mmCIF file of C-alpha atoms and ligand atoms in Angstrom:
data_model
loop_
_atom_site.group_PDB
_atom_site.id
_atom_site.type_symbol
_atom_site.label_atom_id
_atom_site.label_comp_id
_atom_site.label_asym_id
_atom_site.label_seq_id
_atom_site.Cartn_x
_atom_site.Cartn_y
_atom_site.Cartn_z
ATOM 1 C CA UNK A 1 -4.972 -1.980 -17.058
ATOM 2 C CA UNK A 2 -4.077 0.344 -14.363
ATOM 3 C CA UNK A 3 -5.385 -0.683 -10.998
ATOM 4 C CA UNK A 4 -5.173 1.780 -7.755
ATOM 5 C CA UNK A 5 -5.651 0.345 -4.028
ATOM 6 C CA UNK A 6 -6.635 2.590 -2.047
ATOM 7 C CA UNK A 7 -7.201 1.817 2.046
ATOM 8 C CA UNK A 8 -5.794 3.092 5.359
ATOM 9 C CA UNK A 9 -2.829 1.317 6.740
ATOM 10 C CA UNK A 10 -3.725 -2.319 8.039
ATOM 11 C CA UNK A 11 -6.361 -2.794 5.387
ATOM 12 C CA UNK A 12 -5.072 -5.618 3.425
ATOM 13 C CA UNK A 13 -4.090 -3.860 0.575
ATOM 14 C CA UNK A 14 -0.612 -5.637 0.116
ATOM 15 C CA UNK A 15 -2.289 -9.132 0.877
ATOM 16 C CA UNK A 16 -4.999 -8.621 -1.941
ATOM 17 C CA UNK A 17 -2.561 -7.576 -4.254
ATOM 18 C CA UNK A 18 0.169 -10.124 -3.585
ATOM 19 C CA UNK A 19 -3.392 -12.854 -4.966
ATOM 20 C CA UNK A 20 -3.845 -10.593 -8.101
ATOM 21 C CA UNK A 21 -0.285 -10.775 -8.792
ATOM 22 C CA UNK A 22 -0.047 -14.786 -8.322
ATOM 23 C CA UNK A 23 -3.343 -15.298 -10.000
ATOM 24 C CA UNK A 24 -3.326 -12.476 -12.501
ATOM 25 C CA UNK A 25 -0.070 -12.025 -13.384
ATOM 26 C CA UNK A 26 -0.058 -8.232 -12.157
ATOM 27 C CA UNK A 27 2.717 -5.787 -11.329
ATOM 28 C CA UNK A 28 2.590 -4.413 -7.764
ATOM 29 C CA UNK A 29 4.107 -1.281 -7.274
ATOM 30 C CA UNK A 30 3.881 -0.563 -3.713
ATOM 31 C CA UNK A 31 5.760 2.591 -2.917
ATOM 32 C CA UNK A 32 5.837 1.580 0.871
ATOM 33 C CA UNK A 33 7.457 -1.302 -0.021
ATOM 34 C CA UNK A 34 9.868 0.753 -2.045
ATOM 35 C CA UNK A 35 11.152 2.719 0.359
ATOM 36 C CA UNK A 36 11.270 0.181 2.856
ATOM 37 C CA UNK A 37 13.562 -1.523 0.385
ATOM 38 C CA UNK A 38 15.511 1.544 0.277
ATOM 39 C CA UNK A 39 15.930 1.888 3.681
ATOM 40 C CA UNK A 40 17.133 -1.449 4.294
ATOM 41 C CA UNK A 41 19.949 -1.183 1.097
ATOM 42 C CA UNK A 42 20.652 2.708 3.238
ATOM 43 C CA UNK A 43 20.347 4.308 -0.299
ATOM 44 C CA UNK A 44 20.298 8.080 -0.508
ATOM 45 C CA UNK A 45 16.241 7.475 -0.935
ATOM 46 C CA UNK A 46 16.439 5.254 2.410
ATOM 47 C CA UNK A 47 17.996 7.547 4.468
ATOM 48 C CA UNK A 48 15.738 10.896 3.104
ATOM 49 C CA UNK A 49 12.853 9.352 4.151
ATOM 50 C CA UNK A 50 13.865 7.028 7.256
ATOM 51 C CA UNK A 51 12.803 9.495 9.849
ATOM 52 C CA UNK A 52 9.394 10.865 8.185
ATOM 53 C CA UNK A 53 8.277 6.631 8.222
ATOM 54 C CA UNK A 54 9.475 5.575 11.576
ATOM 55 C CA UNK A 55 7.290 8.844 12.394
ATOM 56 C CA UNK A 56 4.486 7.451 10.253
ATOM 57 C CA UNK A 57 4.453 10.325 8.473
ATOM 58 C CA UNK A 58 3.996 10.997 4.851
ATOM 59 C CA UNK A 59 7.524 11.399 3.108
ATOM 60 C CA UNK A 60 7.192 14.897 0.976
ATOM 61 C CA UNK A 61 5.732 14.374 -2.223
ATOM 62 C CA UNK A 62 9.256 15.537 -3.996
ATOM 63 C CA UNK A 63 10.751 12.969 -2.789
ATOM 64 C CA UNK A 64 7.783 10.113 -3.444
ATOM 65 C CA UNK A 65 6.845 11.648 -6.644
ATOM 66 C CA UNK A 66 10.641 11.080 -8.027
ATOM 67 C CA UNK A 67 11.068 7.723 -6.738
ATOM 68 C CA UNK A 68 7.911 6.700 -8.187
ATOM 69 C CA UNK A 69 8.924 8.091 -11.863
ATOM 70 C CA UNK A 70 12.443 6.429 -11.351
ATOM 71 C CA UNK A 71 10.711 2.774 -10.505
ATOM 72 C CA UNK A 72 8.528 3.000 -13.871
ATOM 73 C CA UNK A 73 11.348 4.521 -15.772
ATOM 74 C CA UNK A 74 12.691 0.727 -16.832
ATOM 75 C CA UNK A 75 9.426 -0.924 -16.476
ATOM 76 C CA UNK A 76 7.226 -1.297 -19.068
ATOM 77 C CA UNK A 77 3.604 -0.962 -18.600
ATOM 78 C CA UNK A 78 2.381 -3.461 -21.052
ATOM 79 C CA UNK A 79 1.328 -5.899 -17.971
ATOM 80 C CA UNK A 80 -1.516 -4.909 -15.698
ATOM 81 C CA UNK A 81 -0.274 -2.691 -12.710
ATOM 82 C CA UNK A 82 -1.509 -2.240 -8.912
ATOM 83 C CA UNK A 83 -0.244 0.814 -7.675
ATOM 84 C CA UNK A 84 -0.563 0.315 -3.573
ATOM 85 C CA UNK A 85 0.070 3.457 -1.499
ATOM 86 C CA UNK A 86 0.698 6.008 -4.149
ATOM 87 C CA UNK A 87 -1.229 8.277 -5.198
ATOM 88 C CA UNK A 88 -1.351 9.427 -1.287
ATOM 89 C CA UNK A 89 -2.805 12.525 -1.624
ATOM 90 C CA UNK A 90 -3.980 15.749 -4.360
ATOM 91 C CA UNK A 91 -0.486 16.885 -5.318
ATOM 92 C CA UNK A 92 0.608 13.049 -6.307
ATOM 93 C CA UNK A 93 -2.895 12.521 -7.997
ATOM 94 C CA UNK A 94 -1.699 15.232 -10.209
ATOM 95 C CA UNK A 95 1.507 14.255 -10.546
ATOM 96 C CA UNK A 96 0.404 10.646 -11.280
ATOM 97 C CA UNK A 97 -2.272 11.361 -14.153
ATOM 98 C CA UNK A 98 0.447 13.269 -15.855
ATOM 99 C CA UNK A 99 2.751 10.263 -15.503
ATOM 100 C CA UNK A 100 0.194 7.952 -16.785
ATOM 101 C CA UNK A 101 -0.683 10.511 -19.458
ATOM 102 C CA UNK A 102 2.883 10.440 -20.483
ATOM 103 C CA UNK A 103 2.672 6.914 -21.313
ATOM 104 C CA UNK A 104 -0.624 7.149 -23.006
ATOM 105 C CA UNK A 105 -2.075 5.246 -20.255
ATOM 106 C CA UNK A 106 -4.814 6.097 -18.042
ATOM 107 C CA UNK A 107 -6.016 4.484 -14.507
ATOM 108 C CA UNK A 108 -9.004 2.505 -14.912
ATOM 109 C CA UNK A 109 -10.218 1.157 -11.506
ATOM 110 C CA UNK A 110 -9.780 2.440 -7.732
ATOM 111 C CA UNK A 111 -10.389 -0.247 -5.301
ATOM 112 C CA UNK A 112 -11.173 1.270 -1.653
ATOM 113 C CA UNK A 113 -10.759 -1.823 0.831
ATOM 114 C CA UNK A 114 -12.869 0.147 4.121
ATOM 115 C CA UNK A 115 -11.883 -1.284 7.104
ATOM 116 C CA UNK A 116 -12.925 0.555 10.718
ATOM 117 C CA UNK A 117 -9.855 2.671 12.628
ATOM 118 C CA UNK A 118 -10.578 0.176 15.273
ATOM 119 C CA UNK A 119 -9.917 -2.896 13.329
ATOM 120 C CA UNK A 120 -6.813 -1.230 12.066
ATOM 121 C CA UNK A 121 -5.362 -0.756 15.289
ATOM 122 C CA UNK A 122 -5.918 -4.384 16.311
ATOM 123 C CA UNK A 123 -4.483 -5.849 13.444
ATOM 124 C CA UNK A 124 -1.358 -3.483 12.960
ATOM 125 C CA UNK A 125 -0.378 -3.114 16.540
ATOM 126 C CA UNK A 126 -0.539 -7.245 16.983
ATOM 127 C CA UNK A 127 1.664 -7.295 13.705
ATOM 128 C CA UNK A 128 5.643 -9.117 14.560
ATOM 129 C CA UNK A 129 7.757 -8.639 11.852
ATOM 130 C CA UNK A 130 11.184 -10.525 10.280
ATOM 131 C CA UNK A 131 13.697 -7.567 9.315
ATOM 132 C CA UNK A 132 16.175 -10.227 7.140
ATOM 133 C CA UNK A 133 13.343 -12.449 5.587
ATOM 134 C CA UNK A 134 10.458 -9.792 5.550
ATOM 135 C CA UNK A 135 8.192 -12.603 7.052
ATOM 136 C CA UNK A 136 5.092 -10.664 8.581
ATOM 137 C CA UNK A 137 3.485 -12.134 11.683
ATOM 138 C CA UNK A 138 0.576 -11.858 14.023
ATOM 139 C CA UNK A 139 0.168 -12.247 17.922
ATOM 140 C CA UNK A 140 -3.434 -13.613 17.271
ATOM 141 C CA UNK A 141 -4.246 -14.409 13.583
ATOM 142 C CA UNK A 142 -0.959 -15.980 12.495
ATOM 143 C CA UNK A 143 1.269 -16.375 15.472
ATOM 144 C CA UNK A 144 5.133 -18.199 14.832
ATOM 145 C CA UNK A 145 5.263 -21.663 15.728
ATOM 146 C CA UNK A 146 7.999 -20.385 18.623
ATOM 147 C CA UNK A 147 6.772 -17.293 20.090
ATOM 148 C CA UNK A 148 8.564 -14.229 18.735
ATOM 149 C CA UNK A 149 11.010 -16.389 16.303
ATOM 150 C CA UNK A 150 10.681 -16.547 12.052
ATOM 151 C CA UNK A 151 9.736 -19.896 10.812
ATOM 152 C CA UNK A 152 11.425 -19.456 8.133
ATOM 153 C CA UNK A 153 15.099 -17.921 9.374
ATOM 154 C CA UNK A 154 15.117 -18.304 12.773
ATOM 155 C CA UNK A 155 15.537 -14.726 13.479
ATOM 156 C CA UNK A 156 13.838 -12.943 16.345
ATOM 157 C CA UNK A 157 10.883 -11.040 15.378
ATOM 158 C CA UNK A 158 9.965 -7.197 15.740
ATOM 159 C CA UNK A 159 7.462 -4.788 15.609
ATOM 160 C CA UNK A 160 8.049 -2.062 13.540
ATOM 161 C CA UNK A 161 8.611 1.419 14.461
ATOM 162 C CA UNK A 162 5.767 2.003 12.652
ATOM 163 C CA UNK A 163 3.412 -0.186 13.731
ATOM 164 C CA UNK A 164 3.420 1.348 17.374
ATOM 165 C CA UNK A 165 0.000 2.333 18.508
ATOM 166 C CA UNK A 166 0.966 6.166 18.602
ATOM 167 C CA UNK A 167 2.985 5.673 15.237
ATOM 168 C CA UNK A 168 -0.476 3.746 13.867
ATOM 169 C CA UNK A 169 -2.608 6.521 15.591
ATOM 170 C CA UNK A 170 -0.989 9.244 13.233
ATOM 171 C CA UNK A 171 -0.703 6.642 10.130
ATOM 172 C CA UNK A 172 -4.650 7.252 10.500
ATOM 173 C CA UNK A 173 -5.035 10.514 10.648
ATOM 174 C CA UNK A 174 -2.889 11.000 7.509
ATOM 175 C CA UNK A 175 -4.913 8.744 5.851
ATOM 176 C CA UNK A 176 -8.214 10.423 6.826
ATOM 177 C CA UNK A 177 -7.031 14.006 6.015
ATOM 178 C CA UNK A 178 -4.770 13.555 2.577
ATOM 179 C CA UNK A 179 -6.186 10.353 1.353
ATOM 180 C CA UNK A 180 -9.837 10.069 1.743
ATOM 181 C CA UNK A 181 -10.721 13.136 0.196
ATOM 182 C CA UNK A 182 -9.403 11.443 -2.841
ATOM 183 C CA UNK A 183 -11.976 9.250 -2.898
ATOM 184 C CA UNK A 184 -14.636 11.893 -4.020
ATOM 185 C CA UNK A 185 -12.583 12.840 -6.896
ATOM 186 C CA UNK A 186 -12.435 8.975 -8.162
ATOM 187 C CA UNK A 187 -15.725 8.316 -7.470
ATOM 188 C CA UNK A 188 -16.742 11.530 -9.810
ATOM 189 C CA UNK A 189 -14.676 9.773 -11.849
ATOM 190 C CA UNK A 190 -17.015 6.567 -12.270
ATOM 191 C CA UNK A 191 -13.840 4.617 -11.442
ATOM 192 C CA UNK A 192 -14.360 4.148 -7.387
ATOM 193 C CA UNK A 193 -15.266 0.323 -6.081
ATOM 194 C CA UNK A 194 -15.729 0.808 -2.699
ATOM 195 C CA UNK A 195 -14.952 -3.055 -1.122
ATOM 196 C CA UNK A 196 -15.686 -4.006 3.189
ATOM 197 C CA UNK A 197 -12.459 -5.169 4.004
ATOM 198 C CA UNK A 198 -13.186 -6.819 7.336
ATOM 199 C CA UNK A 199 -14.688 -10.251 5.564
ATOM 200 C CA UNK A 200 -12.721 -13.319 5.042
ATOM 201 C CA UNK A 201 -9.918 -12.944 2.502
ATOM 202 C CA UNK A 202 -11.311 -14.685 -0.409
ATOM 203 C CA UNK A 203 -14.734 -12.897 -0.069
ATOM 204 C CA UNK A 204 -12.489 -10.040 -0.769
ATOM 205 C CA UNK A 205 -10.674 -11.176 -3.397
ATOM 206 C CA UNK A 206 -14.134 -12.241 -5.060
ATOM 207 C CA UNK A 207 -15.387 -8.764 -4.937
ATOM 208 C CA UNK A 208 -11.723 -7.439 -6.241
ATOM 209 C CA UNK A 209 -12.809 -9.788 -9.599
ATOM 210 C CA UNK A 210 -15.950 -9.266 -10.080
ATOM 211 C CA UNK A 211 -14.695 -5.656 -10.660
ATOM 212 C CA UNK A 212 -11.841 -6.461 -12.336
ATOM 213 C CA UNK A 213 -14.406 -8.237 -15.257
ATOM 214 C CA UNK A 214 -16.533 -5.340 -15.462
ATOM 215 C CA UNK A 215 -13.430 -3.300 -16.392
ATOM 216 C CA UNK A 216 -12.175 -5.595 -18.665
HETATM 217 P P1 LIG R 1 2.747 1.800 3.539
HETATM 218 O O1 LIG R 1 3.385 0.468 3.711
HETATM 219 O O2 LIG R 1 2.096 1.990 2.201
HETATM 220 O O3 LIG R 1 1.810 2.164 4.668
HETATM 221 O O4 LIG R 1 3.934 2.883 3.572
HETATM 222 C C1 LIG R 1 4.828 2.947 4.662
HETATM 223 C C2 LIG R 1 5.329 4.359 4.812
HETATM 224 O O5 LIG R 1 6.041 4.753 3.639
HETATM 225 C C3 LIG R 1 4.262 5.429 4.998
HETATM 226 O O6 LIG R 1 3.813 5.558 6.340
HETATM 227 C C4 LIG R 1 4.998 6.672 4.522
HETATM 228 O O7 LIG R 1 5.917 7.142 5.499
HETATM 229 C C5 LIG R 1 5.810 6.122 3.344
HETATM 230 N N1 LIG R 1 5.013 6.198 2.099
HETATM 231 C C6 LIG R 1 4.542 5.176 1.349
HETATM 232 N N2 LIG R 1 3.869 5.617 0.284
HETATM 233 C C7 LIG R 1 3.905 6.977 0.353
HETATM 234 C C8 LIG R 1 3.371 8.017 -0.454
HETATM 235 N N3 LIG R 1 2.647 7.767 -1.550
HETATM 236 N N4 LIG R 1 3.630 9.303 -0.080
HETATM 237 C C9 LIG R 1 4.373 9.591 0.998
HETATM 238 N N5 LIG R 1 4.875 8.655 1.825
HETATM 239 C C10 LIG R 1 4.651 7.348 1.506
#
C-alpha cells in the first residue's frame, strides 16, 4: 500500500508517520528529511538545495523529482510506504503517478492532517532543534530538562533557519498555493481522508487506522 501525507508544515505529519512505521512496519519516505540529510553529509544534492530551504522555499521540482527516483531506485516497494512531503505540487503529482506506474503500483490513500495557519505558527516557531542528534524540542509542549541543551547529547539547541516566523510565514503560503489545490484532484480521486490535526496525538493516529482498514 501506498500511503501519501499530505499537511502544511507543523502539522504532525512526521510524528504520525514515525507511529505507523513503529506499529505498522511502514517505510517513510520523507523527502524533507532527505534533503536535510543531504545537507548535513554537504552532498552535491545538499548544497543545490541549501539556499531554496533555509528560504523555505520549494527546491525546483528537477531537482526533487530526481532525488526522489534515486531514493526508490534500491528500495523495494513490497512494504507499505508513507510518502511525507512529496508530491508538493501538479508537476511532481505527475511525475509521481508515472513513477508509481512504473512499478505497477498505484497510491491508494491521501491523508490531509488540517491544522489552522495559526496553530502552525505556534508550534513551529516554539520548535528548538539538536543539529548532531536530530532531537526536536519545544519551548512549551516538550521543553529540555536544561533550557536550550539536548537531553540526549548535551549539545546546545537551535532553531532552524527554517522555522523563523518569516521563513514559516512563506512555508505557508507555498503550501496554500502549490499544495492544496492538490487536494481537489485526490479527493476526485475517492482517495482523500481529510483528518483535524489539532486533537491529541492518539485521536489522530485512531482516525489514521480506521482509514488505513477501510483500504485494506
Ligand atoms: P519539510 O520538512 O517536508 O517541510 O521539508 C523541508 C524543506 O525541504 C521544504 O521547505 C523545501 O524547501 C524542501 N522540500 C521538501 N520536500 C519538497 C518537495 N516535495 N518539493 C520541493 N521542496 C521540498
Amino acid at each position: 500500500m501506498n500511503l501519501l501525507f499530505i499537511g502544511s508544515p507543523g502539522s504532525g505529519k512526521g510524528t504520525q508517520a514515525q507511529y505507523l512505521v513503529s506499529k505498522k512496519n511502514f517505510k517513510h519516505i520523507s523527502t524533507g528529511d532527505i534533503f536535510r540529510k543531504n545537507l548535513k553529509e554537504k552532498t552535491p544534492i545538499g548544497l543545490e538545495a541549501q539556499n531554496y530551504i533555509e528560504k523555505g522555499e520549494l527546491v525546483p521540482d528537477t531537482i526533487t523529482i530526481k532525488m526522489v527516483e534515486l531514493a526508490l531506485k534500491n528500495t523495494s516497494m513490497d512494504r507499505d510506504s508513507i510518502f511525507d512531503g512529496f508530491p508538493r505540487n501538479q508537476t511532481q503529482t505527475e511525475a509521481f503517478n508515472e513513477i508509481l506506474k512504473n512499478r505497477n503500483q498505484k497510491l491508494d490513500l491521501v491523508l490531509y492532517l488540517k491544522v489552522s495557519d495559526s496553530e502552525v505558527v505556534a508550534r513551529l516557531t516554539g520548535r528548538l532543534w539538536a543539529p548532531k542528534s536530530g532531537c526536536i524540542y519545544h519551548i512549551k509542549n516538550k521543553a529540555p530538562k536544561i533550557k536550550g541543551i539536548c537531553d540526549q547529547s548535551g549539545e546546545p539547541l537551535i532553531v532552524r533557519k527554517d522555522d523563523q516566523k518569516e521563513v514559516v510565514l512563506d512555508r505557508l503560503k507555498i503550501f496554500w498555493e502549490n499544495t492544496e489545490p492538490l487536494l481537489t484532484y485526490f479527493n476526485q480521486q475517492g482517495i482523500l481522508k481529510t483528518v483535524d490535526g489539532e486533537r491529541p496525538s492518539d485521536q489522530i493516529l485512531e482516525d489514521i487506522l480506521s482509514a488505513l482498514k477501510k483500504v485494506i
